[in-house]
Amino acid sequence: MPDAARINRLALTNFRSYRAASVAIERNLVVLTGPNGVGKTNLIEAVSFLVPGRGLRRATLDEIAFAEGDGSWAISAEIEGMLGLATLGTGNEPSTGEDTPRSRLTRIDREPVGSAAAFADHLRVIWLTPVMDQLFMGPASERRRFLDRLVLAVDAEHTSRVSALERSLRSRNRLLEEARPDAHWLDAIEHETAELAVAVAAGRSETVQRLQGALAQRRDEVFPSAEIALSGWMEQGLLGHPAVEIEERYRTILKDNRPRDAAAGRTLDGTHLTDLTVVYAPKDIPAANASTGEQKALLIGLVLAHAGLIAEMTGFAPVLLLDEVVAHLDPGRRAALYDALGRLGAQVFMTGADPAAFADIAGKADVFTVGGGQLRRDR
């Protein structure tokens, strides 16, 4: 069993419903119970900010600040991770009342670091939330976002490349809106766009290949295996061709499609349109055609396989955040999930309104009741 990255203490200041809260964590299993709306998800959302990005709700920096505060917020976590003991901190400064955007601040052992990407040297965090239950039925954009979270847990720089690609595509689209766009500027932007697109595609393709290998080894009938693939031609092309060849091909496509893209007001070809295809392996059917229960089991199986892959690659199991995951599982699947988490050995935060759902693990977990912006330890 690999080691597990652990959060030993978590402190929140002016974060969502928490004016000030601090909790010491002693075990790998952490259960947060309480009625809906009391702040269980807010707490695990704070943990999700210990990686790059906008957290499990994709919130803006202003949205997560305490409603009656000054716009500032802070998260501090004492962790035991891949580089030993460390304190990770992130937050936002008070609002100045100006329109200038504020950036998220990040510190390690109280020293500023460039971005939250540096946190990846210490721990990885992955999550499963109720919103993701519609993953297989929803638009391709949601599956791309899910896919990019998978890649980010493997490569901490992936989000910055995706953001840079989005900015480059916006710049190209603005140029194409002009009556007589500067051809030299277009060439330069398309050169950058192709380079970024292939880098993003390569990260996705490598992660999917690794994850498919991990899924192929699964023999769990409760949370069954899946067959996953990418629909984008760039990701497929990278399987058998050098990256420079794919870049040059995409630059040619961008240049040839300028009139079409200008008329459409957007770029109509590229890795920003890639979809993740998922097949429910036991029945060899698209995941979208599986039952609701089968889709839920499939999604849990994907997340467990991904966590195992991260543990294999880094030597440390990631921190898992499971929001309301057990609420809709029957007793058999609930027990199977607890067994799978035990085998993984990761630190896992679980939320749920019904304490009875966690009865099987109550003696092995730190159990907290959440309410009034505070946490009360039950066990």
GROMACS .gro file of C-alpha atoms in nm:
model
  379
    1MET     CA    1   0.000   0.000   0.000
    2PRO     CA    2   0.144   0.342  -0.090
    3ASP     CA    3   0.182   0.622   0.160
    4ALA     CA    4  -0.105   0.869   0.186
    5ALA     CA    5  -0.089   1.247   0.181
    6ARG     CA    6  -0.267   1.368   0.496
    7ILE     CA    7  -0.416   1.691   0.620
    8ASN     CA    8  -0.350   1.708   0.995
    9ARG     CA    9  -0.514   2.044   1.063
   10LEU     CA   10  -0.735   2.272   0.857
   11ALA     CA   11  -0.812   2.634   0.945
   12LEU     CA   12  -1.058   2.862   0.763
   13THR     CA   13  -1.101   3.237   0.792
   14ASN     CA   14  -1.390   3.420   0.626
   15PHE     CA   15  -1.446   3.127   0.392
   16ARG     CA   16  -1.808   3.074   0.282
   17SER     CA   17  -2.012   3.010   0.599
   18TYR     CA   18  -1.705   2.996   0.824
   19ARG     CA   19  -1.604   3.320   0.994
   20ALA     CA   20  -1.327   3.131   1.173
   21ALA     CA   21  -1.294   2.756   1.219
   22SER     CA   22  -1.014   2.512   1.288
   23VAL     CA   23  -1.020   2.135   1.300
   24ALA     CA   24  -0.756   1.877   1.392
   25ILE     CA   25  -0.774   1.552   1.195
   26GLU     CA   26  -0.642   1.227   1.336
   27ARG     CA   27  -0.761   0.956   1.099
   28ASN     CA   28  -0.767   0.880   0.729
   29LEU     CA   29  -1.146   0.867   0.717
   30VAL     CA   30  -1.320   1.197   0.791
   31VAL     CA   31  -1.700   1.214   0.804
   32LEU     CA   32  -1.893   1.542   0.805
   33THR     CA   33  -2.261   1.515   0.895
   34GLY     CA   34  -2.541   1.762   0.953
   35PRO     CA   35  -2.854   1.896   0.782
   36ASN     CA   36  -2.838   2.031   0.429
   37GLY     CA   37  -2.707   2.384   0.401
   38VAL     CA   38  -2.496   2.396   0.718
   39GLY     CA   39  -2.155   2.405   0.545
   40LYS     CA   40  -2.040   2.045   0.493
   41THR     CA   41  -1.960   2.101   0.127
   42ASN     CA   42  -1.804   2.439   0.209
   43LEU     CA   43  -1.544   2.264   0.420
   44ILE     CA   44  -1.438   2.012   0.158
   45GLU     CA   45  -1.446   2.292  -0.101
   46ALA     CA   46  -1.178   2.461   0.110
   47VAL     CA   47  -0.966   2.145   0.081
   48SER     CA   48  -1.015   2.152  -0.297
   49PHE     CA   49  -0.834   2.487  -0.306
   50LEU     CA   50  -0.514   2.309  -0.209
   51VAL     CA   51  -0.464   2.243  -0.581
   52PRO     CA   52  -0.462   2.481  -0.880
   53GLY     CA   53  -0.795   2.600  -1.015
   54ARG     CA   54  -1.124   2.726  -0.878
   55GLY     CA   55  -1.214   2.441  -0.646
   56LEU     CA   56  -1.488   2.182  -0.670
   57ARG     CA   57  -1.760   2.442  -0.734
   58ARG     CA   58  -1.554   2.644  -0.984
   59ALA     CA   59  -1.623   2.956  -0.779
   60THR     CA   60  -1.471   3.299  -0.831
   61LEU     CA   61  -1.250   3.443  -0.559
   62ASP     CA   62  -1.523   3.686  -0.449
   63GLU     CA   63  -1.794   3.418  -0.432
   64ILE     CA   64  -1.621   3.222  -0.159
   65ALA     CA   65  -1.563   3.513   0.079
   66PHE     CA   66  -1.773   3.533   0.397
   67ALA     CA   67  -2.083   3.737   0.315
   68GLU     CA   68  -2.037   3.987   0.599
   69GLY     CA   69  -1.660   4.018   0.565
   70ASP     CA   70  -1.429   4.252   0.375
   71GLY     CA   71  -1.389   4.025   0.074
   72SER     CA   72  -1.079   3.851   0.207
   73TRP     CA   73  -1.058   3.482   0.293
   74ALA     CA   74  -0.787   3.236   0.391
   75ILE     CA   75  -0.727   2.862   0.409
   76SER     CA   76  -0.438   2.709   0.599
   77ALA     CA   77  -0.358   2.338   0.608
   78GLU     CA   78  -0.091   2.159   0.806
   79ILE     CA   79  -0.014   1.856   0.593
   80GLU     CA   80   0.208   1.552   0.584
   81GLY     CA   81   0.278   1.493   0.220
   82MET     CA   82   0.530   1.391  -0.038
   83LEU     CA   83   0.796   1.628   0.098
   84GLY     CA   84   0.717   1.566   0.463
   85LEU     CA   85   0.553   1.815   0.699
   86ALA     CA   86   0.447   2.148   0.551
   87THR     CA   87   0.194   2.427   0.590
   88LEU     CA   88   0.003   2.524   0.277
   89GLY     CA   89  -0.186   2.851   0.269
   90THR     CA   90  -0.401   3.026   0.013
   91GLY     CA   91  -0.643   3.316   0.016
   92ASN     CA   92  -0.748   3.656  -0.105
   93GLU     CA   93  -0.674   4.007   0.020
   94PRO     CA   94  -0.949   4.251   0.131
   95SER     CA   95  -1.144   4.425  -0.141
   96THR     CA   96  -1.027   4.776  -0.227
   97GLY     CA   97  -1.354   4.873  -0.393
   98GLU     CA   98  -1.179   4.907  -0.730
   99ASP     CA   99  -1.251   4.708  -1.045
  100THR     CA  100  -0.898   4.572  -1.074
  101PRO     CA  101  -0.903   4.192  -1.047
  102ARG     CA  102  -0.745   4.037  -0.741
  103SER     CA  103  -0.521   3.736  -0.764
  104ARG     CA  104  -0.518   3.435  -0.538
  105LEU     CA  105  -0.225   3.429  -0.298
  106THR     CA  106  -0.039   3.107  -0.219
  107ARG     CA  107   0.221   3.025   0.045
  108ILE     CA  108   0.419   2.721   0.155
  109ASP     CA  109   0.554   2.732   0.509
  110ARG     CA  110   0.445   3.097   0.513
  111GLU     CA  111   0.669   3.188   0.220
  112PRO     CA  112   0.504   3.315  -0.103
  113VAL     CA  113   0.511   3.083  -0.405
  114GLY     CA  114   0.422   3.158  -0.765
  115SER     CA  115   0.095   2.965  -0.777
  116ALA     CA  116  -0.099   2.675  -0.631
  117ALA     CA  117   0.082   2.450  -0.880
  118ALA     CA  118   0.362   2.438  -0.622
  119PHE     CA  119   0.122   2.259  -0.383
  120ALA     CA  120   0.138   1.955  -0.612
  121ASP     CA  121   0.487   1.883  -0.481
  122HIS     CA  122   0.320   1.806  -0.148
  123LEU     CA  123  -0.019   1.648  -0.221
  124ARG     CA  124  -0.283   1.581  -0.485
  125VAL     CA  125  -0.657   1.623  -0.431
  126ILE     CA  126  -0.943   1.471  -0.634
  127TRP     CA  127  -1.317   1.482  -0.578
  128LEU     CA  128  -1.658   1.348  -0.665
  129THR     CA  129  -1.967   1.568  -0.624
  130PRO     CA  130  -2.341   1.527  -0.697
  131VAL     CA  131  -2.313   1.763  -0.995
  132MET     CA  132  -2.091   1.507  -1.165
  133ASP     CA  133  -2.375   1.251  -1.164
  134GLN     CA  134  -2.488   1.401  -1.496
  135LEU     CA  135  -2.142   1.372  -1.651
  136PHE     CA  136  -2.231   1.110  -1.912
  137MET     CA  137  -2.560   1.272  -2.010
  138GLY     CA  138  -2.441   1.633  -2.017
  139PRO     CA  139  -2.254   1.836  -2.279
  140ALA     CA  140  -1.902   1.757  -2.395
  141SER     CA  141  -1.774   2.067  -2.214
  142GLU     CA  142  -1.849   1.902  -1.878
  143ARG     CA  143  -1.660   1.586  -1.973
  144ARG     CA  144  -1.367   1.799  -2.091
  145ARG     CA  145  -1.364   1.976  -1.755
  146PHE     CA  146  -1.375   1.640  -1.577
  147LEU     CA  147  -1.094   1.513  -1.800
  148ASP     CA  148  -0.880   1.820  -1.731
  149ARG     CA  149  -0.921   1.764  -1.357
  150LEU     CA  150  -0.792   1.409  -1.408
  151VAL     CA  151  -0.491   1.543  -1.598
  152LEU     CA  152  -0.426   1.815  -1.341
  153ALA     CA  153  -0.388   1.556  -1.065
  154VAL     CA  154  -0.109   1.403  -1.274
  155ASP     CA  155   0.043   1.724  -1.416
  156ALA     CA  156   0.012   2.040  -1.203
  157GLU     CA  157   0.087   2.267  -1.500
  158HIS     CA  158  -0.205   2.141  -1.710
  159THR     CA  159  -0.453   2.406  -1.597
  160SER     CA  160  -0.216   2.688  -1.688
  161ARG     CA  161  -0.176   2.544  -2.038
  162VAL     CA  162  -0.553   2.509  -2.082
  163SER     CA  163  -0.603   2.870  -1.969
  164ALA     CA  164  -0.329   2.991  -2.203
  165LEU     CA  165  -0.493   2.805  -2.492
  166GLU     CA  166  -0.829   2.967  -2.415
  167ARG     CA  167  -0.667   3.313  -2.414
  168SER     CA  168  -0.491   3.242  -2.742
  169LEU     CA  169  -0.815   3.127  -2.907
  170ARG     CA  170  -0.993   3.442  -2.785
  171SER     CA  171  -0.716   3.658  -2.932
  172ARG     CA  172  -0.750   3.482  -3.267
  173ASN     CA  173  -1.126   3.520  -3.267
  174ARG     CA  174  -1.098   3.895  -3.195
  175LEU     CA  175  -0.854   3.939  -3.481
  176LEU     CA  176  -1.085   3.754  -3.718
  177GLU     CA  177  -1.364   3.999  -3.629
  178GLU     CA  178  -1.167   4.279  -3.794
  179ALA     CA  179  -1.246   4.367  -4.156
  180ARG     CA  180  -0.881   4.334  -4.259
  181PRO     CA  181  -0.698   4.140  -3.988
  182ASP     CA  182  -0.319   4.164  -3.981
  183ALA     CA  183  -0.192   3.843  -4.142
  184HIS     CA  184   0.137   3.855  -3.951
  185TRP     CA  185  -0.044   3.879  -3.616
  186LEU     CA  186  -0.272   3.595  -3.718
  187ASP     CA  187   0.026   3.379  -3.813
  188ALA     CA  188   0.189   3.449  -3.477
  189ILE     CA  189  -0.125   3.376  -3.275
  190GLU     CA  190  -0.198   3.060  -3.471
  191HIS     CA  191   0.159   2.944  -3.415
  192GLU     CA  192   0.108   2.986  -3.041
  193THR     CA  193  -0.240   2.833  -3.051
  194ALA     CA  194  -0.116   2.520  -3.225
  195GLU     CA  195   0.171   2.479  -2.982
  196LEU     CA  196  -0.057   2.511  -2.679
  197ALA     CA  197  -0.329   2.292  -2.828
  198VAL     CA  198  -0.088   2.005  -2.890
  199ALA     CA  199   0.057   2.040  -2.539
  200VAL     CA  200  -0.294   2.019  -2.391
  201ALA     CA  201  -0.383   1.727  -2.618
  202ALA     CA  202  -0.065   1.542  -2.523
  203GLY     CA  203  -0.139   1.574  -2.152
  204ARG     CA  204  -0.492   1.446  -2.200
  205SER     CA  205  -0.385   1.160  -2.426
  206GLU     CA  206  -0.115   1.037  -2.188
  207THR     CA  207  -0.347   1.052  -1.887
  208VAL     CA  208  -0.626   0.866  -2.066
  209GLN     CA  209  -0.386   0.593  -2.177
  210ARG     CA  210  -0.255   0.550  -1.824
  211LEU     CA  211  -0.604   0.552  -1.676
  212GLN     CA  212  -0.732   0.302  -1.931
  213GLY     CA  213  -0.452   0.071  -1.823
  214ALA     CA  214  -0.557   0.110  -1.460
  215LEU     CA  215  -0.923   0.048  -1.549
  216ALA     CA  216  -0.834  -0.266  -1.744
  217GLN     CA  217  -0.691  -0.418  -1.426
  218ARG     CA  218  -1.007  -0.362  -1.224
  219ARG     CA  219  -1.208  -0.670  -1.135
  220ASP     CA  220  -1.462  -0.500  -0.910
  221GLU     CA  221  -1.814  -0.602  -1.004
  222VAL     CA  222  -1.973  -0.340  -0.779
  223PHE     CA  223  -1.781  -0.047  -0.930
  224PRO     CA  224  -1.709  -0.192  -1.272
  225SER     CA  225  -1.453  -0.106  -1.531
  226ALA     CA  226  -1.493   0.132  -1.822
  227GLU     CA  227  -1.335   0.182  -2.160
  228ILE     CA  228  -1.236   0.543  -2.215
  229ALA     CA  229  -1.104   0.726  -2.519
  230LEU     CA  230  -1.071   1.075  -2.666
  231SER     CA  231  -1.264   1.183  -2.973
  232GLY     CA  232  -1.031   1.466  -3.080
  233TRP     CA  233  -0.821   1.411  -3.390
  234MET     CA  234  -0.518   1.573  -3.229
  235GLU     CA  235  -0.521   1.335  -2.934
  236GLN     CA  236  -0.566   1.042  -3.172
  237GLY     CA  237  -0.292   1.172  -3.401
  238LEU     CA  238  -0.042   1.198  -3.117
  239LEU     CA  239  -0.067   0.823  -3.067
  240GLY     CA  240   0.125   0.762  -3.389
  241HIS     CA  241   0.280   1.090  -3.502
  242PRO     CA  242   0.535   1.338  -3.362
  243ALA     CA  243   0.397   1.643  -3.183
  244VAL     CA  244   0.566   1.881  -3.429
  245GLU     CA  245   0.381   1.716  -3.717
  246ILE     CA  246   0.045   1.758  -3.542
  247GLU     CA  247   0.129   2.122  -3.462
  248GLU     CA  248   0.206   2.197  -3.827
  249ARG     CA  249  -0.111   2.024  -3.941
  250TYR     CA  250  -0.320   2.230  -3.700
  251ARG     CA  251  -0.155   2.557  -3.810
  252THR     CA  252  -0.251   2.473  -4.166
  253ILE     CA  253  -0.609   2.399  -4.060
  254LEU     CA  254  -0.632   2.727  -3.869
  255LYS     CA  255  -0.501   2.926  -4.164
  256ASP     CA  256  -0.728   2.753  -4.417
  257ASN     CA  257  -1.034   2.795  -4.193
  258ARG     CA  258  -0.999   3.167  -4.125
  259PRO     CA  259  -1.300   3.267  -4.341
  260ARG     CA  260  -1.520   2.994  -4.190
  261ASP     CA  261  -1.416   3.075  -3.833
  262ALA     CA  262  -1.462   3.447  -3.890
  263ALA     CA  263  -1.819   3.386  -4.011
  264ALA     CA  264  -1.890   3.160  -3.712
  265GLY     CA  265  -1.731   3.396  -3.460
  266ARG     CA  266  -1.529   3.113  -3.306
  267THR     CA  267  -1.266   2.852  -3.388
  268LEU     CA  268  -1.444   2.544  -3.517
  269ASP     CA  269  -1.161   2.291  -3.499
  270GLY     CA  270  -0.924   2.201  -3.221
  271THR     CA  271  -0.861   2.034  -2.892
  272HIS     CA  272  -1.097   2.278  -2.717
  273LEU     CA  273  -1.379   2.067  -2.868
  274THR     CA  274  -1.246   1.724  -2.765
  275ASP     CA  275  -1.489   1.486  -2.595
  276LEU     CA  276  -1.421   1.202  -2.352
  277THR     CA  277  -1.604   0.887  -2.457
  278VAL     CA  278  -1.688   0.633  -2.188
  279VAL     CA  279  -1.818   0.279  -2.240
  280TYR     CA  280  -1.980   0.077  -1.960
  281ALA     CA  281  -1.762  -0.231  -1.996
  282PRO     CA  282  -1.985  -0.503  -1.842
  283LYS     CA  283  -2.254  -0.441  -2.106
  284ASP     CA  284  -2.035  -0.285  -2.377
  285ILE     CA  285  -2.269   0.013  -2.408
  286PRO     CA  286  -2.209   0.389  -2.402
  287ALA     CA  287  -2.218   0.518  -2.047
  288ALA     CA  288  -2.502   0.751  -2.147
  289ASN     CA  289  -2.718   0.444  -2.217
  290ALA     CA  290  -2.651   0.282  -1.880
  291SER     CA  291  -2.899   0.310  -1.594
  292THR     CA  292  -2.866   0.583  -1.332
  293GLY     CA  293  -2.730   0.332  -1.080
  294GLU     CA  294  -2.484   0.192  -1.332
  295GLN     CA  295  -2.364   0.542  -1.420
  296LYS     CA  296  -2.309   0.623  -1.052
  297ALA     CA  297  -2.113   0.300  -0.999
  298LEU     CA  298  -1.913   0.366  -1.316
  299LEU     CA  299  -1.822   0.718  -1.202
  300ILE     CA  300  -1.709   0.593  -0.862
  301GLY     CA  301  -1.503   0.325  -1.034
  302LEU     CA  302  -1.337   0.589  -1.254
  303VAL     CA  303  -1.246   0.804  -0.954
  304LEU     CA  304  -1.111   0.506  -0.759
  305ALA     CA  305  -0.901   0.394  -1.055
  306HIS     CA  306  -0.770   0.747  -1.099
  307ALA     CA  307  -0.678   0.768  -0.730
  308GLY     CA  308  -0.495   0.437  -0.761
  309LEU     CA  309  -0.310   0.564  -1.068
  310ILE     CA  310  -0.195   0.877  -0.884
  311ALA     CA  311  -0.077   0.664  -0.593
  312GLU     CA  312   0.118   0.442  -0.832
  313MET     CA  313   0.277   0.736  -1.015
  314THR     CA  314   0.369   0.948  -0.713
  315GLY     CA  315   0.403   0.689  -0.437
  316PHE     CA  316   0.138   0.877  -0.237
  317ALA     CA  317  -0.237   0.827  -0.243
  318PRO     CA  318  -0.423   1.155  -0.307
  319VAL     CA  319  -0.670   1.319  -0.071
  320LEU     CA  320  -1.025   1.226  -0.180
  321LEU     CA  321  -1.330   1.449  -0.135
  322LEU     CA  322  -1.659   1.258  -0.166
  323ASP     CA  323  -1.956   1.491  -0.139
  324GLU     CA  324  -2.287   1.314  -0.067
  325VAL     CA  325  -2.158   1.005  -0.247
  326VAL     CA  326  -2.302   0.742  -0.012
  327ALA     CA  327  -2.650   0.897   0.009
  328HIS     CA  328  -2.783   0.711  -0.294
  329LEU     CA  329  -2.589   0.386  -0.259
  330ASP     CA  330  -2.761   0.072  -0.138
  331PRO     CA  331  -2.602  -0.102   0.164
  332GLY     CA  332  -2.405  -0.344  -0.055
  333ARG     CA  333  -2.247  -0.074  -0.268
  334ARG     CA  334  -2.187   0.140   0.038
  335ALA     CA  335  -1.993  -0.142   0.206
  336ALA     CA  336  -1.802  -0.206  -0.118
  337LEU     CA  337  -1.703   0.161  -0.134
  338TYR     CA  338  -1.572   0.156   0.222
  339ASP     CA  339  -1.372  -0.159   0.143
  340ALA     CA  340  -1.225   0.000  -0.170
  341LEU     CA  341  -1.126   0.314   0.022
  342GLY     CA  342  -0.962   0.098   0.285
  343ARG     CA  343  -0.754  -0.080   0.021
  344LEU     CA  344  -0.652   0.252  -0.133
  345GLY     CA  345  -0.533   0.384   0.201
  346ALA     CA  346  -0.604   0.746   0.115
  347GLN     CA  347  -0.730   1.020   0.343
  348VAL     CA  348  -1.095   1.062   0.251
  349PHE     CA  349  -1.340   1.338   0.343
  350MET     CA  350  -1.705   1.232   0.312
  351THR     CA  351  -2.019   1.438   0.364
  352GLY     CA  352  -2.374   1.324   0.430
  353ALA     CA  353  -2.690   1.439   0.606
  354ASP     CA  354  -2.765   1.098   0.759
  355PRO     CA  355  -2.511   0.976   1.018
  356ALA     CA  356  -2.655   0.623   0.988
  357ALA     CA  357  -2.507   0.595   0.638
  358PHE     CA  358  -2.161   0.593   0.797
  359ALA     CA  359  -2.237   0.344   1.074
  360ASP     CA  360  -2.008   0.079   0.922
  361ILE     CA  361  -1.701   0.303   0.950
  362ALA     CA  362  -1.791   0.515   1.252
  363GLY     CA  363  -1.535   0.340   1.469
  364LYS     CA  364  -1.258   0.398   1.214
  365ALA     CA  365  -1.333   0.760   1.127
  366ASP     CA  366  -1.314   1.112   1.264
  367VAL     CA  367  -1.682   1.206   1.271
  368PHE     CA  368  -1.785   1.571   1.294
  369THR     CA  369  -2.124   1.738   1.317
  370VAL     CA  370  -2.130   2.061   1.118
  371GLY     CA  371  -2.346   2.360   1.204
  372GLY     CA  372  -2.335   2.730   1.284
  373GLY     CA  373  -2.003   2.776   1.109
  374GLN     CA  374  -1.832   2.529   1.343
  375LEU     CA  375  -1.747   2.160   1.364
  376ARG     CA  376  -1.809   1.943   1.669
  377ARG     CA  377  -1.614   1.620   1.701
  378ASP     CA  378  -1.843   1.324   1.771
  379ARG     CA  379  -1.573   1.055   1.769
   0.00000   0.00000   0.00000
